Coordinates of N, CA and C in Angstrom, one line a residue:
X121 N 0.8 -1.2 0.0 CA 0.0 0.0 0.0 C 0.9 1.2 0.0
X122 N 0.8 2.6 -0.8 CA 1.6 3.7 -1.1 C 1.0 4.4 0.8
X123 N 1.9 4.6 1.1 CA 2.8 6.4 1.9 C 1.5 7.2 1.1
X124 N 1.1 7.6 2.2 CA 0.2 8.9 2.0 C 0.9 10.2 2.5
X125 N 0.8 10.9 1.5 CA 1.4 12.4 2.1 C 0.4 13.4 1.6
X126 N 0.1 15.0 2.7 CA -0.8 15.5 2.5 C 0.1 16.8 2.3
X127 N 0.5 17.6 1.1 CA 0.7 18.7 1.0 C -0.4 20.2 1.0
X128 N 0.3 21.0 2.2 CA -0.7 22.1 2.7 C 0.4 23.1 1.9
X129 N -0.4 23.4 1.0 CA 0.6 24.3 0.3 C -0.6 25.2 -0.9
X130 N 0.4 26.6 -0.8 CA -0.9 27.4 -1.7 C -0.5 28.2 -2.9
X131 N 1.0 27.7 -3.4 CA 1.1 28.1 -4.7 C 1.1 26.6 -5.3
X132 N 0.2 26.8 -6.4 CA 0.0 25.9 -7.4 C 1.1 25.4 -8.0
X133 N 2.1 26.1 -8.7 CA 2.8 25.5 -9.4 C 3.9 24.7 -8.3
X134 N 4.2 24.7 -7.4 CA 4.7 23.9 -6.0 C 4.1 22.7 -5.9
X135 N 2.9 23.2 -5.6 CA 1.3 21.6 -5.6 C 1.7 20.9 -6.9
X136 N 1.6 21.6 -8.1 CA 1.7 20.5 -9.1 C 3.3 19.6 -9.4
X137 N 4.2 20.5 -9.0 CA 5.3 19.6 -8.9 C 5.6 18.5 -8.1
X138 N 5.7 18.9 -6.8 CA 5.8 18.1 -5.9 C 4.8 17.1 -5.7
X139 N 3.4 17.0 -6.2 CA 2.3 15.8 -6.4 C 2.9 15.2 -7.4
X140 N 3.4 15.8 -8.4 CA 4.0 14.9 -9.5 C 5.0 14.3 -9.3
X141 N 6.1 14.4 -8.4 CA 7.4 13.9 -8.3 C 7.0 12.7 -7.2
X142 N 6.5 13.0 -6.2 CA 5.7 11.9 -5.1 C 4.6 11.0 -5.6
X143 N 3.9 11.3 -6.8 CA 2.9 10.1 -6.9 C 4.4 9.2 -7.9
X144 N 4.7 9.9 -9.1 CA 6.2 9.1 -9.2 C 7.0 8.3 -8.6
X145 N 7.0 8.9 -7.4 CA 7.8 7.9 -6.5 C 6.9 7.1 -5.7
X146 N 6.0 6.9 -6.0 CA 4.7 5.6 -5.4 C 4.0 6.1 -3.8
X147 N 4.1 7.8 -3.8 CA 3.4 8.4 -3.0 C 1.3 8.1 -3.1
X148 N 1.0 8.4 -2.4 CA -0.4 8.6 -2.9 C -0.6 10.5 -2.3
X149 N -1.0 10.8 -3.3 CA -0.6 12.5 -2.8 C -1.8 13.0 -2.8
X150 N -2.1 13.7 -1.4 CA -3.3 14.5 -1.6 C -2.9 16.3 -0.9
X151 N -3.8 16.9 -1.6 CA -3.6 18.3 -1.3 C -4.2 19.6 -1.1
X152 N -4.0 20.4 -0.5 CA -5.0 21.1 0.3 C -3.7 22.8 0.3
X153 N -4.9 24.1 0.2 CA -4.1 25.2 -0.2 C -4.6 26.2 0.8
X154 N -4.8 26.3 2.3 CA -5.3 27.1 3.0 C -4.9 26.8 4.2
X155 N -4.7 27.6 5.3 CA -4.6 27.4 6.7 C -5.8 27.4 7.5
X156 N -6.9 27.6 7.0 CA -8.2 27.8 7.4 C -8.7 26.6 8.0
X157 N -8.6 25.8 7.5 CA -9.8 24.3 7.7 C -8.5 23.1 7.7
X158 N -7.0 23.6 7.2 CA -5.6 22.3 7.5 C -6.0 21.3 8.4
X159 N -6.0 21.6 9.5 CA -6.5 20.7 10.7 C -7.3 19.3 10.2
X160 N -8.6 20.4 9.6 CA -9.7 19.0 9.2 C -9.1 18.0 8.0
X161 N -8.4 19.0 6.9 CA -7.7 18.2 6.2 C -6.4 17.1 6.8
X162 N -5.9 17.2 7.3 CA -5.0 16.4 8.0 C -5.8 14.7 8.9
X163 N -6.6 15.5 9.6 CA -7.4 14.2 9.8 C -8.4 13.5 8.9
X164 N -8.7 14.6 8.3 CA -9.3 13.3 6.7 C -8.5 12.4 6.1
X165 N -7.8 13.0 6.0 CA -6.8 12.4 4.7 C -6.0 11.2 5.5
X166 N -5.3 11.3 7.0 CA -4.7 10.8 7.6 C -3.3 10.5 6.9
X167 N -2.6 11.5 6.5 CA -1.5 11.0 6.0 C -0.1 10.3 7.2
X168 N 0.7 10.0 6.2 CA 1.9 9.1 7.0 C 3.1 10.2 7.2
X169 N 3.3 11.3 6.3 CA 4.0 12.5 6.1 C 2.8 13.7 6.0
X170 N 3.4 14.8 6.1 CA 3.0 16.3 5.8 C 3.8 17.1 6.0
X171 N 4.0 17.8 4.4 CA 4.4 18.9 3.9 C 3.6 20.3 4.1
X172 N 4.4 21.4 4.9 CA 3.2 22.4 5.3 C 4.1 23.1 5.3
X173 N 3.6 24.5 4.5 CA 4.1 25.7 3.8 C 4.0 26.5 5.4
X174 N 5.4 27.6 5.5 CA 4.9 28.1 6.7 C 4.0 29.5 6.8
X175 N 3.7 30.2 5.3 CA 3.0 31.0 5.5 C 1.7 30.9 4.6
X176 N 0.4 30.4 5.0 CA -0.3 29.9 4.3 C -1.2 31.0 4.8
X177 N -2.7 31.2 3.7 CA -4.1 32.2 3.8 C -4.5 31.5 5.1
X178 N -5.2 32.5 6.0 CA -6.3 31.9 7.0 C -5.1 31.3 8.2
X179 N -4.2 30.6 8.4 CA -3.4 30.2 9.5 C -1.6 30.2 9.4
X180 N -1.3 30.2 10.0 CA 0.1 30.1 9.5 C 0.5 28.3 9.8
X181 N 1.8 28.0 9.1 CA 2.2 26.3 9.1 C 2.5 26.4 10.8
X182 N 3.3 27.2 11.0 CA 3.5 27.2 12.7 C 2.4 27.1 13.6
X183 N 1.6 28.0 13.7 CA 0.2 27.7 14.0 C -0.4 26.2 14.3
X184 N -0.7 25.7 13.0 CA -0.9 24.3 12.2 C -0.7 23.4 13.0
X185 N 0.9 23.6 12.8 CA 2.0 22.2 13.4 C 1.7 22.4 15.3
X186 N 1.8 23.8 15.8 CA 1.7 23.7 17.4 C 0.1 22.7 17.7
X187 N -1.0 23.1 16.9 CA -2.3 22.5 17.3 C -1.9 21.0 17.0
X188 N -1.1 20.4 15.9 CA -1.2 19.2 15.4 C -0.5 18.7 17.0
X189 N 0.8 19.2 17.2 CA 1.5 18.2 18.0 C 1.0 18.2 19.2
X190 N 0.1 19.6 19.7 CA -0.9 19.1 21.3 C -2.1 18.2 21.1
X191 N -2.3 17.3 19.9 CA -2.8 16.2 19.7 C -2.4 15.2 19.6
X192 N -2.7 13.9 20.4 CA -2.0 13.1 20.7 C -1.8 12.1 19.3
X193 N -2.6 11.9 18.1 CA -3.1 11.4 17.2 C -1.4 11.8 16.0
X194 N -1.3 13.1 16.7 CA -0.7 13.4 15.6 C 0.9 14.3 15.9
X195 N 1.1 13.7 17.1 CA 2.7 14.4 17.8 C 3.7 13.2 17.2
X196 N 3.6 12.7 16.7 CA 4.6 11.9 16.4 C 4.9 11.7 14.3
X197 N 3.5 12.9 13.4 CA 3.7 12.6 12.4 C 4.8 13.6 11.9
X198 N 5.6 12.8 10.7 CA 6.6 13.9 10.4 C 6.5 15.0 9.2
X199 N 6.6 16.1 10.0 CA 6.5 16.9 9.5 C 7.6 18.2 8.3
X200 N 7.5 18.3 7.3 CA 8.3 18.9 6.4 C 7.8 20.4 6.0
X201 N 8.9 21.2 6.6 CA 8.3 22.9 6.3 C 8.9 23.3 5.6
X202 N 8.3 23.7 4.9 CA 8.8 24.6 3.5 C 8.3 26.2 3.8
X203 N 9.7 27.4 3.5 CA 9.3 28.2 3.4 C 9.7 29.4 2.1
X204 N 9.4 30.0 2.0 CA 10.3 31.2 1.3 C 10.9 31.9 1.8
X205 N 10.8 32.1 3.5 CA 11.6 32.8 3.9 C 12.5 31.8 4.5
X206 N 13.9 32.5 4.4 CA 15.0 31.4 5.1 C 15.4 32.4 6.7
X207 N 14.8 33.0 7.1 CA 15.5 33.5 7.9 C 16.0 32.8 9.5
X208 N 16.7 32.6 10.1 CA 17.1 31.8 11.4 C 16.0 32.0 12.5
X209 N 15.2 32.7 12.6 CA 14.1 33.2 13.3 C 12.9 32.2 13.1
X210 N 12.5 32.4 12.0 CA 11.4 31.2 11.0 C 12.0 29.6 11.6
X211 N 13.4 29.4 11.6 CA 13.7 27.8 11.2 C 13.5 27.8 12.7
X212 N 13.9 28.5 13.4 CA 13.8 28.2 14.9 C 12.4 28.1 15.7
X213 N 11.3 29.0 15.0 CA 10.0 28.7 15.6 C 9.4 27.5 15.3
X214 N 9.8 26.8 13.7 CA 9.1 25.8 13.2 C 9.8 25.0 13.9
X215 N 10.9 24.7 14.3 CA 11.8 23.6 15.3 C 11.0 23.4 16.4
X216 N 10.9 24.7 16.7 CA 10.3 24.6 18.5 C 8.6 24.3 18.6
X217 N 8.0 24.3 17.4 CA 6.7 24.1 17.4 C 6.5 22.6 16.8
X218 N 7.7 21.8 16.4 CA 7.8 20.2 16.1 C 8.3 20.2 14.9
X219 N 8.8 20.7 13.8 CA 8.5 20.2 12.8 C 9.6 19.4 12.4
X220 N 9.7 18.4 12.1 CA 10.8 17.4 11.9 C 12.0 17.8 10.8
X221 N 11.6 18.9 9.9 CA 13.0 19.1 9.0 C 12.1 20.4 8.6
X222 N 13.3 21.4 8.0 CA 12.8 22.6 7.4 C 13.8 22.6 6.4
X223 N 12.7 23.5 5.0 CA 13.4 23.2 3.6 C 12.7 24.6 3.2
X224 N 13.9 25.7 2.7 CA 13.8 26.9 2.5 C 13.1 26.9 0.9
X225 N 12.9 27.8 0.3 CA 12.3 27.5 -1.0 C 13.0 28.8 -2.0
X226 N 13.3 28.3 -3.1 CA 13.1 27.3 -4.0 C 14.1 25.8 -3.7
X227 N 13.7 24.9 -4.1 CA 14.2 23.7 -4.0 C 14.4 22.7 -5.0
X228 N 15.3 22.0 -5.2 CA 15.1 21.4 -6.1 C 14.5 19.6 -5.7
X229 N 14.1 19.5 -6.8 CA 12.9 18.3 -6.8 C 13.8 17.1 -5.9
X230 N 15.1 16.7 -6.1 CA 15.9 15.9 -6.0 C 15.5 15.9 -4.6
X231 N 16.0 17.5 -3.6 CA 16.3 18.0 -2.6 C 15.0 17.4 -1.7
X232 N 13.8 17.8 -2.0 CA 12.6 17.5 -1.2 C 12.1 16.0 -1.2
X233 N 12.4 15.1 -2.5 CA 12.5 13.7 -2.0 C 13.0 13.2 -1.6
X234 N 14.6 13.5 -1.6 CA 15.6 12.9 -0.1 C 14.9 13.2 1.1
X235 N 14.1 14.5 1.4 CA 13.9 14.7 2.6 C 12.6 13.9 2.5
X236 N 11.8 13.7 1.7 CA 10.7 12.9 1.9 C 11.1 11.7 2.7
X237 N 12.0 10.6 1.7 CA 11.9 9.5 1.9 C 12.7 9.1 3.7
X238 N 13.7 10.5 3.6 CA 14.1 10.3 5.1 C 13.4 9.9 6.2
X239 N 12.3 11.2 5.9 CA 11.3 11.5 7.0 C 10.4 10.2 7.4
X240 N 10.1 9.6 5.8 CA 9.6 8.1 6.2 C 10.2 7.2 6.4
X241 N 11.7 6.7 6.5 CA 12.3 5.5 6.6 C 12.2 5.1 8.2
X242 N 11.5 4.0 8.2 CA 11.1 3.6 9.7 C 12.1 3.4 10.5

């Protein structure tokens, strides 16, 4: 059965690459472009990974990820932040709010499935 991963991400052309490079690599990819309703998406989908942009409409990824990890359901999923901003300030709140790896943006394709498959290797 494919690795579910749920990308919370709200530029399109990001969504279309990265679903394309992950269902390629025998992902099952599903995806969602707002901080508003993330949450509900996360437990729908129940992914095994999630990818979450840190500045999304309606919530921020930091936000997101603090609510995810005071849930007991979901403190242990790993989580991959992607941002545009690189600044040391950003990598350190997403650290301190759980997120298992941070990946500044632009990226190349190579770059974010190493860190995929990392994230999943049991």
């Amino acid at each position: 059965m494919a690795k579910r991963v749920l990308v919370v991400e709200d530029e399109p052309n990001i969504i279309e690459a990265v679903s394309f490079f992950l269902s390629r690599d025998g992902w099952e990819v599903f995806t969602h472009s707002n901080g508003h309703d993330a949450l509900d998406a996360v437990t729908h989908r129940n992914p095994d990974l999630l990818i979450l942009d840190l500045m999304l409409p309606g919530r921020s990824g930091v936000e997101i990820l603090r609510d995810l990890r005071s849930d007991a359901r979901w403190e242990n999923l790993p989580v991959l932040m992607l941002t545009a901003r690189g600044h040391s300030r950003d990598r350190a709140e997403a650290e301190a709010a759980g997120a298992s790896k941070f990946m500044t943006k632009p990226f190349s394709n190579a770059e974010i499935l190493e860190a995929v498959r990392e994230l999943a290797a049991p």
